Tab-separated table of C-alpha atoms (C1' of nucleotides) in Angstrom:
chain	number	residue	atom	x	y	z
H	1	UNK	CA	-20.694	4.844	23.794
H	2	UNK	CA	-18.489	4.560	20.792
H	3	UNK	CA	-18.711	1.781	18.271
H	4	UNK	CA	-17.024	-1.462	19.247
H	5	UNK	CA	-13.958	-2.447	17.306
H	6	UNK	CA	-12.687	-5.956	16.794
H	7	UNK	CA	-9.242	-6.959	15.739
H	8	UNK	CA	-8.936	-10.304	14.033
H	9	UNK	CA	-5.443	-11.704	14.028
H	10	UNK	CA	-4.328	-14.952	12.392
H	11	UNK	CA	-2.441	-17.250	14.715
H	12	UNK	CA	1.064	-18.110	13.556
H	13	UNK	CA	0.007	-17.063	10.092
H	14	UNK	CA	2.947	-18.058	7.877
H	15	UNK	CA	3.395	-21.369	9.663
H	16	UNK	CA	-0.338	-22.032	9.408
H	17	UNK	CA	-0.297	-21.365	5.668
H	18	UNK	CA	2.441	-23.944	5.228
H	19	UNK	CA	0.489	-26.499	7.219
H	20	UNK	CA	-2.824	-26.151	5.444
H	21	UNK	CA	-1.496	-27.693	2.264
H	22	UNK	CA	0.717	-30.214	3.938
H	23	UNK	CA	-1.325	-32.012	6.576
H	24	UNK	CA	1.530	-34.302	7.527
H	25	UNK	CA	2.999	-31.248	9.253
H	26	UNK	CA	0.271	-31.515	11.836
H	27	UNK	CA	1.716	-31.300	15.331
H	28	UNK	CA	5.237	-30.665	14.010
H	29	UNK	CA	7.211	-27.556	14.891
H	30	UNK	CA	7.472	-25.307	11.840
H	31	UNK	CA	9.669	-22.274	11.274
H	32	UNK	CA	9.575	-19.821	8.370
H	33	UNK	CA	12.684	-17.909	7.347
H	34	UNK	CA	13.388	-14.375	6.172
H	35	UNK	CA	14.673	-13.589	2.707
H	36	UNK	CA	17.940	-15.363	2.040
H	37	UNK	CA	16.930	-17.956	4.607
H	38	UNK	CA	18.676	-15.819	7.211
H	39	UNK	CA	16.637	-15.651	10.363
H	40	UNK	CA	13.404	-17.062	11.727
H	41	UNK	CA	10.482	-14.723	11.134
H	42	UNK	CA	7.568	-16.985	11.996
H	43	UNK	CA	6.975	-20.064	14.116
H	44	UNK	CA	4.199	-22.535	14.718
H	45	UNK	CA	2.930	-22.965	18.278
H	46	UNK	CA	4.990	-26.141	18.618
H	47	UNK	CA	8.136	-24.245	17.642
H	48	UNK	CA	7.340	-21.506	20.162
H	49	UNK	CA	6.726	-24.110	22.835
H	50	UNK	CA	10.171	-25.680	22.458
H	51	UNK	CA	11.750	-22.257	22.869
H	52	UNK	CA	12.661	-21.167	19.367
H	53	UNK	CA	12.878	-17.381	19.387
H	54	UNK	CA	11.893	-14.863	16.759
H	55	UNK	CA	14.910	-13.510	14.925
H	56	UNK	CA	17.181	-16.447	15.592
H	57	UNK	CA	19.464	-17.325	12.698
H	58	UNK	CA	18.827	-20.689	11.115
H	59	UNK	CA	22.271	-22.096	11.846
H	60	UNK	CA	21.763	-21.590	15.540
H	61	UNK	CA	18.949	-24.097	15.719
H	62	UNK	CA	20.596	-26.876	13.688
H	63	UNK	CA	20.838	-29.145	16.720
H	64	UNK	CA	17.245	-28.516	17.715
H	65	UNK	CA	16.132	-29.180	14.172
H	66	UNK	CA	17.307	-32.747	14.385
H	67	UNK	CA	16.202	-33.291	17.938
H	68	UNK	CA	12.645	-32.045	17.428
H	69	UNK	CA	12.182	-32.751	13.716
H	70	UNK	CA	11.611	-29.073	12.991
H	71	UNK	CA	10.314	-28.319	9.497
H	72	UNK	CA	11.934	-25.325	7.862
H	73	UNK	CA	10.475	-23.127	5.111
H	74	UNK	CA	11.722	-20.161	3.124
H	75	UNK	CA	9.230	-17.313	2.881
H	76	UNK	CA	6.574	-18.018	0.273
H	77	UNK	CA	4.956	-14.610	-0.076
H	78	UNK	CA	2.809	-15.615	-3.014
H	79	UNK	CA	1.149	-18.299	-0.922
H	80	UNK	CA	0.783	-16.092	2.163
H	81	UNK	CA	-0.597	-13.209	0.121
H	82	UNK	CA	-3.193	-15.429	-1.480
H	83	UNK	CA	-4.247	-16.952	1.843
H	84	UNK	CA	-4.464	-13.468	3.280
H	85	UNK	CA	-6.914	-12.496	0.542
H	86	UNK	CA	-9.092	-15.460	1.421
H	87	UNK	CA	-9.093	-14.482	5.088
H	88	UNK	CA	-10.021	-10.870	4.332
H	89	UNK	CA	-12.758	-11.860	1.912
H	90	UNK	CA	-14.223	-14.112	4.570
H	91	UNK	CA	-14.249	-11.263	7.096
H	92	UNK	CA	-16.184	-9.100	4.683
H	93	UNK	CA	-19.085	-11.493	5.015
H	94	UNK	CA	-19.461	-10.449	8.649
H	95	UNK	CA	-19.261	-6.683	8.297
H	96	UNK	CA	-18.650	-4.352	5.372
H	97	UNK	CA	-16.325	-2.159	7.420
H	98	UNK	CA	-13.079	-4.103	7.310
H	99	UNK	CA	-9.755	-2.359	7.557
H	100	UNK	CA	-6.957	-4.624	6.386
H	101	UNK	CA	-4.189	-3.676	8.742
H	102	UNK	CA	-1.480	-6.128	7.763
H	103	UNK	CA	-1.101	-9.408	5.950
H	104	UNK	CA	-2.619	-11.285	8.897
H	105	UNK	CA	-4.688	-8.713	10.788
H	106	UNK	CA	-7.822	-6.705	10.224
H	107	UNK	CA	-9.893	-4.268	12.257
H	108	UNK	CA	-13.665	-4.599	12.046
H	109	UNK	CA	-15.838	-1.617	12.813
H	110	UNK	CA	-18.771	-3.128	14.690
H	111	UNK	CA	-20.754	0.091	14.890
H	112	UNK	CA	-24.403	-0.929	14.678
H	113	UNK	CA	-23.701	-4.336	16.227
H	114	UNK	CA	-23.823	-3.015	19.808
H	115	UNK	CA	-26.967	-4.832	20.733
H	116	UNK	CA	-25.633	-8.198	19.686
H	117	UNK	CA	-23.739	-10.548	21.944
H	118	UNK	CA	-20.341	-9.555	20.592
H	119	UNK	CA	-18.539	-12.425	22.272
H	120	UNK	CA	-20.806	-14.857	20.523
H	121	UNK	CA	-20.488	-13.047	17.198
H	122	UNK	CA	-16.705	-13.108	17.466
H	123	UNK	CA	-16.788	-16.805	18.244
H	124	UNK	CA	-18.871	-17.389	15.168
H	125	UNK	CA	-16.397	-15.462	13.014
H	126	UNK	CA	-13.619	-17.557	14.458
H	127	UNK	CA	-15.414	-20.845	13.762
H	128	UNK	CA	-16.330	-19.931	10.211
H	129	UNK	CA	-12.836	-18.678	9.469
H	130	UNK	CA	-11.346	-22.015	10.406
H	131	UNK	CA	-13.953	-23.917	8.480
H	132	UNK	CA	-13.610	-21.876	5.307
H	133	UNK	CA	-9.901	-21.099	5.202
H	134	UNK	CA	-8.211	-23.479	7.629
H	135	UNK	CA	-6.757	-20.521	9.514
H	136	UNK	CA	-7.135	-20.123	13.277
H	137	UNK	CA	-7.709	-16.559	14.399
H	138	UNK	CA	-7.879	-14.699	17.696
H	139	UNK	CA	-10.333	-11.861	18.173
H	140	UNK	CA	-10.282	-8.965	20.619
H	141	UNK	CA	-13.242	-6.617	21.011
H	142	UNK	CA	-13.138	-3.234	22.771
H	143	UNK	CA	-14.060	0.418	22.387
H	144	UNK	CA	-10.761	1.500	20.780
H	145	UNK	CA	-8.193	-0.089	18.529
H	146	UNK	CA	-5.480	-0.034	21.184
H	147	UNK	CA	-7.754	-1.774	23.691
H	148	UNK	CA	-8.835	-4.320	21.105
H	149	UNK	CA	-5.198	-5.242	20.511
H	150	UNK	CA	-4.792	-5.809	24.227
H	151	UNK	CA	-7.936	-7.942	24.323
H	152	UNK	CA	-6.678	-9.939	21.369
H	153	UNK	CA	-3.338	-10.605	22.942
H	154	UNK	CA	-4.948	-11.663	26.188
H	155	UNK	CA	-7.303	-14.011	24.405
H	156	UNK	CA	-4.387	-15.599	22.590
H	157	UNK	CA	-2.232	-16.036	25.696
H	158	UNK	CA	-4.904	-17.393	28.005
H	159	UNK	CA	-6.312	-20.623	26.682
H	160	UNK	CA	-9.510	-20.433	28.716
H	161	UNK	CA	-10.805	-17.652	26.468
H	162	UNK	CA	-10.583	-19.908	23.410
H	163	UNK	CA	-9.281	-17.116	21.217
H	164	UNK	CA	-11.997	-14.515	21.877
H	165	UNK	CA	-12.186	-11.737	24.462
H	166	UNK	CA	-14.322	-8.608	24.734
H	167	UNK	CA	-13.295	-5.738	26.989
H	168	UNK	CA	-16.509	-3.784	26.632
H	169	UNK	CA	-17.077	-4.519	30.312
H	170	UNK	CA	-15.245	-1.869	32.396
H	171	UNK	CA	-14.372	-4.059	35.352
H	172	UNK	CA	-12.789	-6.753	33.221
H	173	UNK	CA	-11.029	-4.062	31.229
H	174	UNK	CA	-9.220	-2.722	34.249
H	175	UNK	CA	-8.222	-6.179	35.355
H	176	UNK	CA	-6.742	-7.007	31.952
H	177	UNK	CA	-4.954	-3.644	31.691
H	178	UNK	CA	-3.336	-4.282	35.059
H	179	UNK	CA	-2.052	-7.601	33.758
H	180	UNK	CA	-0.674	-6.127	30.532
H	181	UNK	CA	2.981	-5.140	30.601
H	182	UNK	CA	3.755	-1.735	29.043
H	183	UNK	CA	5.973	-3.442	26.465
H	184	UNK	CA	2.900	-5.285	25.185
H	185	UNK	CA	0.916	-2.140	24.394
H	186	UNK	CA	0.446	-1.235	20.749
H	187	UNK	CA	2.530	1.916	20.247
H	188	UNK	CA	5.011	1.200	23.026
H	189	UNK	CA	8.253	-0.243	21.740
H	190	UNK	CA	11.593	-0.972	23.353
H	191	UNK	CA	12.635	2.622	23.958
H	192	UNK	CA	9.374	3.900	25.387
H	193	UNK	CA	8.922	0.698	27.351
H	194	UNK	CA	12.249	1.274	29.045
H	195	UNK	CA	11.396	4.915	29.716
H	196	UNK	CA	8.039	4.040	31.262
H	197	UNK	CA	9.496	1.370	33.519
H	198	UNK	CA	12.168	3.758	34.665
H	199	UNK	CA	9.411	6.084	35.808
H	200	UNK	CA	7.474	3.404	37.625
H	201	UNK	CA	4.841	2.874	34.954
H	202	UNK	CA	4.774	-0.876	34.572
H	203	UNK	CA	1.442	-1.916	33.149
H	204	UNK	CA	-1.233	-0.617	30.803
H	205	UNK	CA	-3.481	0.520	33.617
H	206	UNK	CA	-0.715	2.647	35.108
H	207	UNK	CA	-0.075	4.208	31.726
H	208	UNK	CA	-3.780	4.971	31.329
H	209	UNK	CA	-3.700	7.134	34.488
H	210	UNK	CA	-0.229	8.611	33.937
H	211	UNK	CA	0.379	12.355	33.856
H	212	UNK	CA	-0.596	13.403	30.351
H	213	UNK	CA	1.725	16.405	30.162
H	214	UNK	CA	4.657	14.215	31.013
H	215	UNK	CA	3.598	11.599	28.455
H	216	UNK	CA	3.262	14.200	25.728
H	217	UNK	CA	6.651	15.673	26.513
H	218	UNK	CA	8.478	12.373	26.554
H	219	UNK	CA	6.512	10.339	23.986
H	220	UNK	CA	5.125	13.036	21.693
H	221	UNK	CA	1.472	13.224	20.755
H	222	UNK	CA	1.693	9.592	19.668
H	223	UNK	CA	2.146	8.539	23.277
H	224	UNK	CA	-0.670	10.804	24.401
H	225	UNK	CA	-2.911	9.208	21.834
H	226	UNK	CA	-2.142	5.803	23.318
H	227	UNK	CA	-3.148	7.060	26.771
H	228	UNK	CA	-6.473	8.300	25.436
H	229	UNK	CA	-7.100	5.047	23.644
H	230	UNK	CA	-6.395	3.081	26.820
H	231	UNK	CA	-9.123	5.169	28.427
H	232	UNK	CA	-11.620	4.185	25.785
H	233	UNK	CA	-11.404	7.409	23.786
H	234	UNK	CA	-10.763	6.511	20.146
H	235	UNK	CA	-8.006	8.543	18.481
H	236	UNK	CA	-7.089	6.259	15.626
H	237	UNK	CA	-9.441	6.310	12.695
H	238	UNK	CA	-10.206	3.547	10.233
H	239	UNK	CA	-8.634	3.350	6.821
H	240	UNK	CA	-10.809	1.158	4.690
H	241	UNK	CA	-8.995	1.890	1.468
H	242	UNK	CA	-5.245	1.997	1.828
H	243	UNK	CA	-3.990	5.533	1.144
H	244	UNK	CA	-1.398	5.773	-1.610
H	245	UNK	CA	2.130	5.240	-0.406
H	246	UNK	CA	4.321	8.279	0.098
H	247	UNK	CA	7.460	6.341	-0.573
H	248	UNK	CA	8.148	3.009	-2.208
H	249	UNK	CA	11.278	1.072	-1.375
H	250	UNK	CA	12.612	-1.993	-3.066
H	251	UNK	CA	15.751	-3.516	-1.666
H	252	UNK	CA	17.104	-6.914	-0.892
H	253	UNK	CA	20.200	-8.544	0.490
H	254	UNK	CA	22.164	-10.518	-2.046
H	255	UNK	CA	22.253	-14.283	-1.849
H	256	UNK	CA	26.020	-13.924	-1.509
H	257	UNK	CA	28.431	-11.010	-1.233
H	258	UNK	CA	28.708	-9.085	-4.485
H	259	UNK	CA	31.778	-7.214	-5.702
H	260	UNK	CA	31.180	-6.466	-9.376
H	261	UNK	CA	29.613	-3.278	-10.668
H	262	UNK	CA	27.703	-5.262	-13.238
H	263	UNK	CA	25.898	-7.325	-10.576
H	264	UNK	CA	25.137	-4.286	-8.445
H	265	UNK	CA	23.619	-2.628	-11.481
H	266	UNK	CA	21.526	-5.656	-12.388
H	267	UNK	CA	20.093	-5.804	-8.902
H	268	UNK	CA	19.409	-2.073	-8.800
H	269	UNK	CA	17.726	-2.282	-12.178
H	270	UNK	CA	15.461	-5.063	-10.974
H	271	UNK	CA	14.486	-3.048	-7.896
H	272	UNK	CA	13.777	0.015	-10.023
H	273	UNK	CA	11.425	-1.977	-12.186
H	274	UNK	CA	9.660	-3.497	-9.142
H	275	UNK	CA	9.307	-0.191	-7.338
H	276	UNK	CA	8.109	1.541	-10.473
H	277	UNK	CA	5.478	-1.139	-11.082
H	278	UNK	CA	4.174	-0.640	-7.553
H	279	UNK	CA	4.131	3.092	-8.108
H	280	UNK	CA	2.142	2.777	-11.312
H	281	UNK	CA	-0.394	0.592	-9.514
H	282	UNK	CA	-1.262	3.578	-7.356
H	283	UNK	CA	-1.122	5.998	-10.293
H	284	UNK	CA	1.763	8.011	-8.940
H	285	UNK	CA	4.678	9.613	-10.716
H	286	UNK	CA	7.920	10.324	-8.916
H	287	UNK	CA	10.220	13.316	-8.579
H	288	UNK	CA	12.855	11.657	-6.413
H	289	UNK	CA	14.794	8.487	-6.865
H	290	UNK	CA	17.484	7.420	-4.462
H	291	UNK	CA	19.764	4.432	-4.662
H	292	UNK	CA	21.941	3.099	-1.896
H	293	UNK	CA	24.465	0.338	-1.435
H	294	UNK	CA	26.148	-1.049	1.593
H	295	UNK	CA	28.482	-3.729	2.819
H	296	UNK	CA	27.415	-6.129	5.548
H	297	UNK	CA	27.561	-4.091	8.752
H	298	UNK	CA	27.832	-7.241	10.846
H	299	UNK	CA	30.891	-8.579	9.100
H	300	UNK	CA	34.422	-7.705	9.919
H	301	UNK	CA	35.223	-6.650	6.371
H	302	UNK	CA	35.875	-3.077	5.260
H	303	UNK	CA	32.674	-1.082	5.523
H	304	UNK	CA	31.140	1.230	2.972
H	305	UNK	CA	27.657	2.719	2.985
H	306	UNK	CA	26.551	5.282	0.477
H	307	UNK	CA	23.502	6.648	-1.256
H	308	UNK	CA	22.563	9.317	-3.722
H	309	UNK	CA	19.360	11.147	-4.515
H	310	UNK	CA	18.282	12.209	-7.993
H	311	UNK	CA	15.696	14.953	-8.219
H	312	UNK	CA	13.577	14.787	-11.322
H	313	UNK	CA	11.986	17.961	-12.605
H	314	UNK	CA	9.039	16.426	-14.344
H	315	UNK	CA	7.249	13.648	-12.470
H	316	UNK	CA	7.692	10.352	-14.264
H	317	UNK	CA	6.452	6.781	-14.039
H	318	UNK	CA	8.615	5.407	-16.805
H	319	UNK	CA	10.766	2.439	-15.895
H	320	UNK	CA	13.193	3.228	-18.697
H	321	UNK	CA	13.708	6.797	-17.561
H	322	UNK	CA	14.122	5.837	-13.913
H	323	UNK	CA	16.560	3.087	-14.873
H	324	UNK	CA	18.685	5.779	-16.448
H	325	UNK	CA	18.837	7.836	-13.244
H	326	UNK	CA	19.438	4.780	-11.107
H	327	UNK	CA	22.332	3.552	-13.251
H	328	UNK	CA	23.918	6.977	-13.103
H	329	UNK	CA	23.489	6.937	-9.351
H	330	UNK	CA	25.137	3.552	-8.986
H	331	UNK	CA	28.064	4.749	-11.101
H	332	UNK	CA	28.494	7.599	-8.662
H	333	UNK	CA	28.411	5.618	-5.442
H	334	UNK	CA	29.964	2.290	-6.442
H	335	UNK	CA	33.547	1.756	-5.301
H	336	UNK	CA	35.663	-1.183	-6.336
H	337	UNK	CA	37.018	-3.536	-3.720
H	338	UNK	CA	34.091	-3.889	-1.340
H	339	UNK	CA	31.961	-6.913	-0.520
H	340	UNK	CA	28.482	-5.567	-1.031
H	341	UNK	CA	25.601	-7.059	0.889
H	342	UNK	CA	22.679	-5.004	-0.240
H	343	UNK	CA	21.459	-2.490	-2.755
H	344	UNK	CA	18.166	-0.649	-2.766
H	345	UNK	CA	16.032	1.893	-4.531
H	346	UNK	CA	13.561	4.362	-3.096
H	347	UNK	CA	10.978	6.424	-4.961
H	348	UNK	CA	9.368	9.405	-3.245
H	349	UNK	CA	8.086	12.901	-3.850
H	350	UNK	CA	5.047	11.545	-5.630
H	351	UNK	CA	2.649	13.522	-7.753
H	352	UNK	CA	-0.750	12.290	-8.812
H	353	UNK	CA	-0.842	13.817	-12.219
H	354	UNK	CA	-2.985	13.134	-15.183
H	355	UNK	CA	-0.657	11.650	-17.758
H	356	UNK	CA	-1.745	13.961	-20.521
H	357	UNK	CA	-0.433	16.949	-18.582
H	358	UNK	CA	3.077	15.566	-18.578
H	359	UNK	CA	3.575	16.029	-22.279
H	360	UNK	CA	3.035	19.765	-22.187
H	361	UNK	CA	6.321	20.581	-20.583
H	362	UNK	CA	9.146	18.733	-22.149
H	363	UNK	CA	10.641	17.242	-25.198
H	364	UNK	CA	10.650	13.552	-24.388
H	365	UNK	CA	7.990	11.554	-26.093
H	366	UNK	CA	6.049	10.679	-22.966
H	367	UNK	CA	3.041	9.363	-24.750
H	368	UNK	CA	5.184	6.780	-26.439
H	369	UNK	CA	7.047	6.052	-23.226
H	370	UNK	CA	3.896	5.438	-21.270
H	371	UNK	CA	2.411	3.249	-23.941
H	372	UNK	CA	5.476	1.019	-23.669
H	373	UNK	CA	5.226	0.731	-19.899
H	374	UNK	CA	1.497	0.130	-20.073
H	375	UNK	CA	1.991	-2.655	-22.554
H	376	UNK	CA	4.694	-4.247	-20.429
H	377	UNK	CA	2.500	-4.051	-17.328
H	378	UNK	CA	-0.414	-5.572	-19.165
H	379	UNK	CA	1.569	-8.500	-20.497
H	380	UNK	CA	3.042	-9.216	-17.083
H	381	UNK	CA	-0.337	-9.051	-15.448
H	382	UNK	CA	-1.824	-11.532	-17.884
H	383	UNK	CA	1.082	-13.836	-18.485
H	384	UNK	CA	2.738	-13.771	-15.081
H	385	UNK	CA	5.380	-11.678	-13.405
H	386	UNK	CA	8.437	-10.865	-15.482
H	387	UNK	CA	7.216	-12.392	-18.703
H	388	UNK	CA	8.657	-9.237	-20.193
H	389	UNK	CA	11.470	-7.449	-18.388
H	390	UNK	CA	14.286	-5.029	-19.001
H	391	UNK	CA	17.502	-6.739	-20.023
H	392	UNK	CA	19.410	-4.551	-17.593
H	393	UNK	CA	17.768	-6.400	-14.708
H	394	UNK	CA	19.867	-9.423	-15.590
H	395	UNK	CA	19.348	-12.867	-17.024
H	396	UNK	CA	21.332	-15.038	-14.623
H	397	UNK	CA	21.018	-13.014	-11.456
H	398	UNK	CA	23.578	-15.087	-9.639
H	399	UNK	CA	23.426	-12.482	-6.883
H	400	UNK	CA	19.779	-13.438	-6.354
H	401	UNK	CA	18.038	-14.067	-3.079
H	402	UNK	CA	18.281	-17.551	-1.599
H	403	UNK	CA	15.073	-19.550	-1.113
H	404	UNK	CA	16.290	-23.055	-0.513
H	405	UNK	CA	13.328	-24.246	1.512
H	406	UNK	CA	10.428	-22.740	-0.392
H	407	UNK	CA	7.170	-24.648	-0.474
H	408	UNK	CA	5.057	-24.743	-3.627
H	409	UNK	CA	2.758	-21.917	-4.590
H	410	UNK	CA	-0.169	-24.256	-4.033
H	411	UNK	CA	-2.894	-21.784	-4.676
H	412	UNK	CA	-1.655	-19.623	-7.512
H	413	UNK	CA	0.513	-21.694	-9.806
H	414	UNK	CA	-0.904	-24.395	-12.052
H	415	UNK	CA	2.256	-26.456	-11.821
H	416	UNK	CA	2.295	-26.376	-8.060
H	417	UNK	CA	-1.250	-27.344	-7.123
H	418	UNK	CA	-1.398	-29.828	-4.259
H	419	UNK	CA	-0.778	-33.298	-5.687
H	420	UNK	CA	-2.283	-36.608	-4.741
H	421	UNK	CA	0.671	-38.772	-3.859
H	422	UNK	CA	1.071	-42.142	-5.492
H	423	UNK	CA	0.865	-44.955	-3.001
H	424	UNK	CA	-1.360	-43.071	-0.637
H	425	UNK	CA	-4.945	-44.179	-0.722
H	426	UNK	CA	-7.624	-41.702	-1.593
H	427	UNK	CA	-9.193	-42.380	1.770
H	428	UNK	CA	-6.010	-41.364	3.530
H	429	UNK	CA	-5.773	-38.210	1.462
H	430	UNK	CA	-9.319	-37.266	2.285
H	431	UNK	CA	-8.654	-37.879	5.933
H	432	UNK	CA	-5.713	-35.526	5.793
H	433	UNK	CA	-7.895	-32.761	4.476
H	434	UNK	CA	-11.135	-33.576	6.161
H	435	UNK	CA	-10.887	-31.078	8.978
H	436	UNK	CA	-10.910	-28.288	6.538
H	437	UNK	CA	-13.647	-27.629	4.088
H	438	UNK	CA	-11.536	-26.217	1.308
H	439	UNK	CA	-14.295	-24.010	0.037
H	440	UNK	CA	-13.317	-22.073	-3.005
H	441	UNK	CA	-10.108	-23.959	-3.462
H	442	UNK	CA	-11.264	-25.962	-6.462
H	443	UNK	CA	-10.081	-23.943	-9.412
Y	1	DT	C1'	21.361	-11.463	20.256
Y	2	DC	C1'	21.454	-11.600	15.460
Y	3	DT	C1'	21.540	-9.689	11.099
Y	4	DG	C1'	14.691	-9.049	6.808
Y	5	DG	C1'	12.068	-5.834	4.186
Y	6	DG	C1'	8.762	-2.211	3.908
Y	7	DG	C1'	6.325	1.292	5.820
Y	8	DT	C1'	4.365	5.546	9.081
Y	9	DC	C1'	4.523	9.696	11.984
Y	10	DC	C1'	6.765	13.323	14.836
Y	11	DT	C1'	10.346	16.626	16.177
Y	12	DA	C1'	14.340	19.486	15.990
Y	13	DG	C1'	17.149	22.281	13.549
Y	14	DG	C1'	18.952	24.661	9.534
Y	15	DA	C1'	18.152	27.535	5.437
Y	16	DC	C1'	15.720	31.044	3.801
Y	17	DC	C1'	12.263	34.797	3.532
Y	18	DC	C1'	9.877	39.116	5.069
T	1	DT	C1'	27.245	45.413	12.630
T	2	DC	C1'	23.875	44.213	15.735
T	3	DT	C1'	19.416	43.306	16.871
T	4	DG	C1'	13.684	41.097	16.593
T	5	DG	C1'	9.979	38.237	15.531
T	6	DG	C1'	7.664	35.133	12.775
T	7	DG	C1'	6.856	32.012	9.176
T	8	DT	C1'	7.733	28.030	5.675
T	9	DC	C1'	10.125	24.298	3.786
T	10	DC	C1'	13.182	20.604	3.975
T	11	DT	C1'	15.966	16.963	6.010
T	12	DA	C1'	17.748	13.802	9.320
T	13	DG	C1'	16.967	11.089	12.977
T	14	DG	C1'	14.256	8.643	16.181
T	15	DA	C1'	10.333	6.269	17.556
T	16	DC	C1'	6.902	2.888	16.239
T	17	DC	C1'	4.314	-0.980	13.414
T	18	DC	C1'	3.952	-5.760	10.967
DNA sequence: TCTGGGGTCCTAGGACCC
DNA sequence: TCTGGGGTCCTAGGACCC
């Protein structure tokens, strides 16, 4: 038998993060918004229960907000990222083989744990996680990743499992697969879901016994892999260390429509410097930079979408050099008279090259260039993001992203640590926090 | 239906080569 | 000018994920 795999998934993660540091939100419906406070990207259980859907725009729930006293938050990625680190660190105490799959999910390789009562072990992980981080998780255990996702989902939906379900037992596995709609299978999205239903394949069990030739033809080898996984044959390996990215994108919608070349350039310059920083973190150098701009496709205004790709002969990781290409690109694709909604930058065609090799081939002083970028990175790491930045990325940034409902960065910013409110007794404060042992939170 | 951002993998088809 | 087979590389587009 193959090694059991567990997926640990934080319940309502963003909403939970907001609640941990603001106990008066207990029992209140919470929603978290996308960039620019556009649409709802996360909801607390209470918000789900009153029928607020994922992807709804904020303005559409104004009436409900008043009626149900819904608390609204802009995305606070610094807070969520920090809480995520705490969750992952906690998991590492239970097994060394943790694959961080997303900000709120991780796979655990439980090879070697076969003889334990895995249900009980999972329950213990769940208890400790809540105690140490304040985050509720659900855990699914099975013989493949795809099955573990199904177990997890089932545990979350059916209260009687109290957040933990193992499908190592074959009889239970079949029963759960029969109750799992094809749309709810990891790897089956809207298009494939529709296709499967059209051909009479309605649930996960039916997909597991479907004709494999047909699946491969219509859903590529990816679909075939899903079928194998549903049958308990693992096809998806673990990635304990994230592989370097093959492409890095930085783009953002403007806080309001932008018309001026100067603003477009400022934004593009900022995204170049962000993308390039990310690239340097993984020690890559790029040979391709593309920039793109577009108007709002959902507005009735005149539309314009365009992009341009610069190929760079000698791989570079210099912000200054890439800014040059990006600004040239913007000059090429910018047209006056449009209401721009978004601009973005993509780096790709990476090379992992020892920096000293770069200097052999060309005339630019790359040693000097890289010592500048290294210094800038170092200062920003120590003193905080954007302590030093390129002037071309703008000082005012009045095109900037809207975050009108952002909570404090409780865990990472000295000025925004949770405060003891005047007029509230210490006893009351302690009561608010007492459910959670805020281990490790005292800085 | 409305209107985020950042990724991955696979396939088909064209350009080009022998 | 037509005809054959086989291979690589690249890109665009489509599917999926969180």
